[in-house]
mmCIF file of N, CA and C in Angstrom:
data_model
loop_
_atom_site.group_PDB
_atom_site.id
_atom_site.type_symbol
_atom_site.label_atom_id
_atom_site.label_comp_id
_atom_site.label_asym_id
_atom_site.label_seq_id
_atom_site.Cartn_x
_atom_site.Cartn_y
_atom_site.Cartn_z
ATOM 1 N N MET A 1 0.471 -0.927 0.088
ATOM 2 C CA MET A 1 -0.295 -0.201 0.073
ATOM 3 C C MET A 1 0.788 1.394 -0.160
ATOM 4 N N ALA A 2 0.184 2.070 -0.026
ATOM 5 C CA ALA A 2 0.635 3.489 -0.636
ATOM 6 C C ALA A 2 1.279 4.763 0.956
ATOM 7 N N LYS A 3 2.157 5.271 1.182
ATOM 8 C CA LYS A 3 2.370 5.848 2.309
ATOM 9 C C LYS A 3 0.945 7.161 2.182
ATOM 10 N N ILE A 4 0.654 7.680 3.588
ATOM 11 C CA ILE A 4 -0.590 8.796 3.082
ATOM 12 C C ILE A 4 0.647 9.543 3.643
ATOM 13 N N VAL A 5 0.589 10.503 2.926
ATOM 14 C CA VAL A 5 1.276 11.837 3.183
ATOM 15 C C VAL A 5 -0.376 12.957 3.513
ATOM 16 N N ASN A 6 0.347 13.713 4.559
ATOM 17 C CA ASN A 6 -0.698 15.105 4.363
ATOM 18 C C ASN A 6 -0.043 16.164 3.844
ATOM 19 N N LEU A 7 -0.279 17.098 2.317
ATOM 20 C CA LEU A 7 0.126 17.853 1.639
ATOM 21 C C LEU A 7 0.441 18.559 2.060
ATOM 22 N N ARG A 8 -0.190 19.227 3.405
ATOM 23 C CA ARG A 8 -0.440 20.236 4.329
ATOM 24 C C ARG A 8 1.357 20.336 4.594
ATOM 25 N N ARG A 9 1.621 19.102 5.564
ATOM 26 C CA ARG A 9 2.143 19.043 6.139
ATOM 27 C C ARG A 9 3.848 19.193 5.085
ATOM 28 N N ALA A 10 3.973 18.053 4.381
ATOM 29 C CA ALA A 10 4.949 18.135 3.397
ATOM 30 C C ALA A 10 5.465 19.557 2.867
ATOM 31 N N ARG A 11 4.127 20.142 2.388
ATOM 32 C CA ARG A 11 4.224 21.955 1.242
ATOM 33 C C ARG A 11 5.200 22.408 2.166
ATOM 34 N N LYS A 12 4.782 22.132 4.251
ATOM 35 C CA LYS A 12 5.888 23.067 4.697
ATOM 36 C C LYS A 12 6.908 22.302 5.287
ATOM 37 N N ALA A 13 7.170 21.467 5.071
ATOM 38 C CA ALA A 13 8.530 20.969 5.906
ATOM 39 C C ALA A 13 9.267 21.240 4.102
ATOM 40 N N ARG A 14 8.815 21.621 3.405
ATOM 41 C CA ARG A 14 9.606 21.526 2.284
ATOM 42 C C ARG A 14 10.118 22.948 1.900
ATOM 43 N N ASP A 15 9.288 24.253 2.174
ATOM 44 C CA ASP A 15 9.773 25.053 2.447
ATOM 45 C C ASP A 15 10.247 25.174 3.906
ATOM 46 N N ARG A 16 10.297 25.337 4.742
ATOM 47 C CA ARG A 16 11.371 25.013 5.767
ATOM 48 C C ARG A 16 12.459 24.703 5.895
ATOM 49 N N ALA A 17 13.114 23.495 4.342
ATOM 50 C CA ALA A 17 14.100 22.806 4.028
ATOM 51 C C ALA A 17 14.728 24.234 2.971
ATOM 52 N N THR A 18 13.991 25.222 2.263
ATOM 53 C CA THR A 18 14.594 25.246 1.559
ATOM 54 C C THR A 18 14.674 26.854 2.560
ATOM 55 N N ALA A 19 13.854 27.365 3.446
ATOM 56 C CA ALA A 19 14.599 28.857 3.935
ATOM 57 C C ALA A 19 15.653 27.778 4.684
ATOM 58 N N GLU A 20 16.437 26.655 5.375
ATOM 59 C CA GLU A 20 17.021 26.322 6.273
ATOM 60 C C GLU A 20 18.526 26.795 4.741
ATOM 61 N N ALA A 21 18.151 25.940 3.976
ATOM 62 C CA ALA A 21 19.511 26.479 3.126
ATOM 63 C C ALA A 21 19.584 28.091 2.842
ATOM 64 N N GLN A 22 18.553 28.334 2.540
ATOM 65 C CA GLN A 22 18.589 30.054 2.109
ATOM 66 C C GLN A 22 19.661 30.170 3.884
ATOM 67 N N ALA A 23 18.622 30.090 4.630
ATOM 68 C CA ALA A 23 19.962 31.478 6.202
ATOM 69 C C ALA A 23 21.180 30.561 5.784
ATOM 70 N N ALA A 24 21.455 29.458 5.588
ATOM 71 C CA ALA A 24 23.492 29.138 5.520
ATOM 72 C C ALA A 24 23.674 29.359 4.372
ATOM 73 N N GLN A 25 22.674 30.245 3.257
ATOM 74 C CA GLN A 25 23.680 30.618 2.084
ATOM 75 C C GLN A 25 24.163 32.212 2.916
ATOM 76 N N ASN A 26 23.656 32.456 3.452
ATOM 77 C CA ASN A 26 23.740 33.951 4.038
ATOM 78 C C ASN A 26 24.528 34.184 5.199
ATOM 79 N N ARG A 27 24.792 33.063 6.249
ATOM 80 C CA ARG A 27 25.564 33.338 6.870
ATOM 81 C C ARG A 27 26.692 32.847 6.629
ATOM 82 N N ILE A 28 26.780 31.681 4.930
ATOM 83 C CA ILE A 28 28.240 31.901 4.744
ATOM 84 C C ILE A 28 28.820 32.738 4.014
ATOM 85 N N GLU A 29 27.386 33.769 3.230
ATOM 86 C CA GLU A 29 27.484 35.146 2.426
ATOM 87 C C GLU A 29 28.135 36.274 3.282
ATOM 88 N N PHE A 30 26.879 36.219 4.246
ATOM 89 C CA PHE A 30 26.886 37.849 5.102
ATOM 90 C C PHE A 30 27.925 37.969 6.749
ATOM 91 N N GLY A 31 28.061 36.764 6.772
ATOM 92 C CA GLY A 31 27.656 36.343 8.450
ATOM 93 C C GLY A 31 29.563 36.820 8.815
ATOM 94 N N ARG A 32 29.570 37.493 9.340
ATOM 95 C CA ARG A 32 30.613 38.222 9.969
ATOM 96 C C ARG A 32 30.468 38.923 11.292
ATOM 97 N N THR A 33 32.010 38.455 12.378
ATOM 98 C CA THR A 33 32.202 38.777 13.363
ATOM 99 C C THR A 33 31.582 40.749 13.522
ATOM 100 N N LYS A 34 32.114 40.866 14.971
ATOM 101 C CA LYS A 34 31.600 42.259 15.303
ATOM 102 C C LYS A 34 32.823 43.064 15.229
ATOM 103 N N ALA A 35 33.873 42.035 15.346
ATOM 104 C CA ALA A 35 34.885 41.805 15.525
ATOM 105 C C ALA A 35 35.483 43.260 13.494
ATOM 106 N N GLU A 36 35.318 41.406 12.844
ATOM 107 C CA GLU A 36 35.595 41.238 11.688
ATOM 108 C C GLU A 36 35.046 42.618 10.964
ATOM 109 N N ARG A 37 34.070 43.361 11.144
ATOM 110 C CA ARG A 37 33.314 44.711 11.412
ATOM 111 C C ARG A 37 33.665 45.666 11.021
ATOM 112 N N LYS A 38 34.475 45.899 12.735
ATOM 113 C CA LYS A 38 35.342 46.770 13.386
ATOM 114 C C LYS A 38 36.811 46.843 12.371
ATOM 115 N N LEU A 39 36.841 46.137 12.246
ATOM 116 C CA LEU A 39 38.814 45.568 11.250
ATOM 117 C C LEU A 39 38.444 46.537 9.865
ATOM 118 N N THR A 40 37.578 46.097 9.452
ATOM 119 C CA THR A 40 37.422 46.294 8.160
ATOM 120 C C THR A 40 37.182 47.823 7.898
ATOM 121 N N GLU A 41 35.675 48.600 8.524
ATOM 122 C CA GLU A 41 35.951 49.400 9.121
ATOM 123 C C GLU A 41 37.693 51.195 9.509
ATOM 124 N N ALA A 42 37.789 49.904 10.083
ATOM 125 C CA ALA A 42 38.677 50.659 11.022
ATOM 126 C C ALA A 42 40.054 51.246 9.277
ATOM 127 N N GLU A 43 40.232 50.021 8.307
ATOM 128 C CA GLU A 43 41.294 50.121 7.797
ATOM 129 C C GLU A 43 40.911 50.845 7.029
ATOM 130 N N LYS A 44 38.828 51.066 6.144
ATOM 131 C CA LYS A 44 38.930 52.285 5.257
ATOM 132 C C LYS A 44 38.724 53.893 6.155
ATOM 133 N N THR A 45 39.013 52.976 6.824
ATOM 134 C CA THR A 45 38.966 54.695 7.790
ATOM 135 C C THR A 45 41.147 55.139 7.267
ATOM 136 N N LEU A 46 41.179 54.273 7.375
ATOM 137 C CA LEU A 46 42.975 54.677 7.750
ATOM 138 C C LEU A 46 42.511 55.156 6.230
ATOM 139 N N ALA A 47 42.329 54.406 5.387
ATOM 140 C CA ALA A 47 42.965 54.063 3.709
ATOM 141 C C ALA A 47 42.157 55.601 3.408
ATOM 142 N N GLU A 48 40.971 55.586 3.259
ATOM 143 C CA GLU A 48 40.189 57.812 3.110
ATOM 144 C C GLU A 48 41.590 58.800 4.159
ATOM 145 N N ARG A 49 41.581 58.520 5.441
ATOM 146 C CA ARG A 49 42.687 59.445 5.923
ATOM 147 C C ARG A 49 44.323 59.447 4.707
ATOM 148 N N ARG A 50 44.144 58.606 4.305
ATOM 149 C CA ARG A 50 46.184 58.036 3.900
ATOM 150 C C ARG A 50 45.471 59.194 2.334
ATOM 151 N N LEU A 51 44.297 58.540 1.934
ATOM 152 C CA LEU A 51 44.039 59.548 0.318
ATOM 153 C C LEU A 51 44.039 60.832 0.322
ATOM 154 N N GLU A 52 43.267 61.113 1.336
ATOM 155 C CA GLU A 52 42.949 62.535 1.286
ATOM 156 C C GLU A 52 44.048 63.058 2.051
ATOM 157 N N GLY A 53 45.245 63.092 2.700
ATOM 158 C CA GLY A 53 46.320 63.611 3.262
ATOM 159 C C GLY A 53 47.128 63.446 1.691
ATOM 160 N N HIS A 54 47.090 63.228 0.835
ATOM 161 C CA HIS A 54 47.616 63.220 0.267
ATOM 162 C C HIS A 54 47.786 64.315 -1.097
ATOM 163 N N ARG A 55 46.943 64.813 -0.509
ATOM 164 C CA ARG A 55 45.674 65.760 -1.906
ATOM 165 C C ARG A 55 46.768 66.788 -2.328
ATOM 166 N N LEU A 56 46.927 66.960 -2.934
ATOM 167 C CA LEU A 56 47.517 68.815 -3.622
ATOM 168 C C LEU A 56 46.845 69.611 -3.510
ATOM 169 N N THR A 57 45.761 69.715 -4.293
ATOM 170 C CA THR A 57 44.836 70.933 -3.576
ATOM 171 C C THR A 57 43.313 70.816 -3.088
ATOM 172 N N ASP A 58 43.383 70.997 -2.190
ATOM 173 C CA ASP A 58 41.594 71.596 -1.758
ATOM 174 C C ASP A 58 40.736 71.547 -2.882
ATOM 175 N N ASP A 59 40.191 70.710 -3.210
ATOM 176 C CA ASP A 59 38.089 70.916 -4.085
ATOM 177 C C ASP A 59 37.730 72.386 -3.768
ATOM 178 N N LYS A 60 37.576 72.728 -2.226
ATOM 179 C CA LYS A 60 36.652 73.645 -2.411
ATOM 180 C C LYS A 60 37.069 75.421 -2.151
ATOM 181 N N ASP A 61 38.739 75.271 -2.155
ATOM 182 C CA ASP A 61 39.342 76.273 -2.563
ATOM 183 C C ASP A 61 39.310 76.490 -4.178
ATOM 184 N N GLU A 62 38.853 75.629 -4.985
ATOM 185 C CA GLU A 62 38.286 75.704 -6.670
ATOM 186 C C GLU A 62 37.659 76.715 -7.128
ATOM 187 N N ALA A 63 36.699 75.732 -6.938
ATOM 188 C CA ALA A 63 35.033 76.166 -6.655
ATOM 189 C C ALA A 63 35.176 78.055 -7.026
#
């Protein structure tokens, strides 16, 4: 005999599995610790300060 399947439960289980797979992918792609985010921000700020320090002219005075 065939196994009886509740379609509502099967659909919900499938949707949960899909959502979990998407969450796992997002954790890989976007998941960074607070320390990693702070380090990246500090590196970005330092690079901007260095670039600004090497400017030869100030854009405000040329206008």
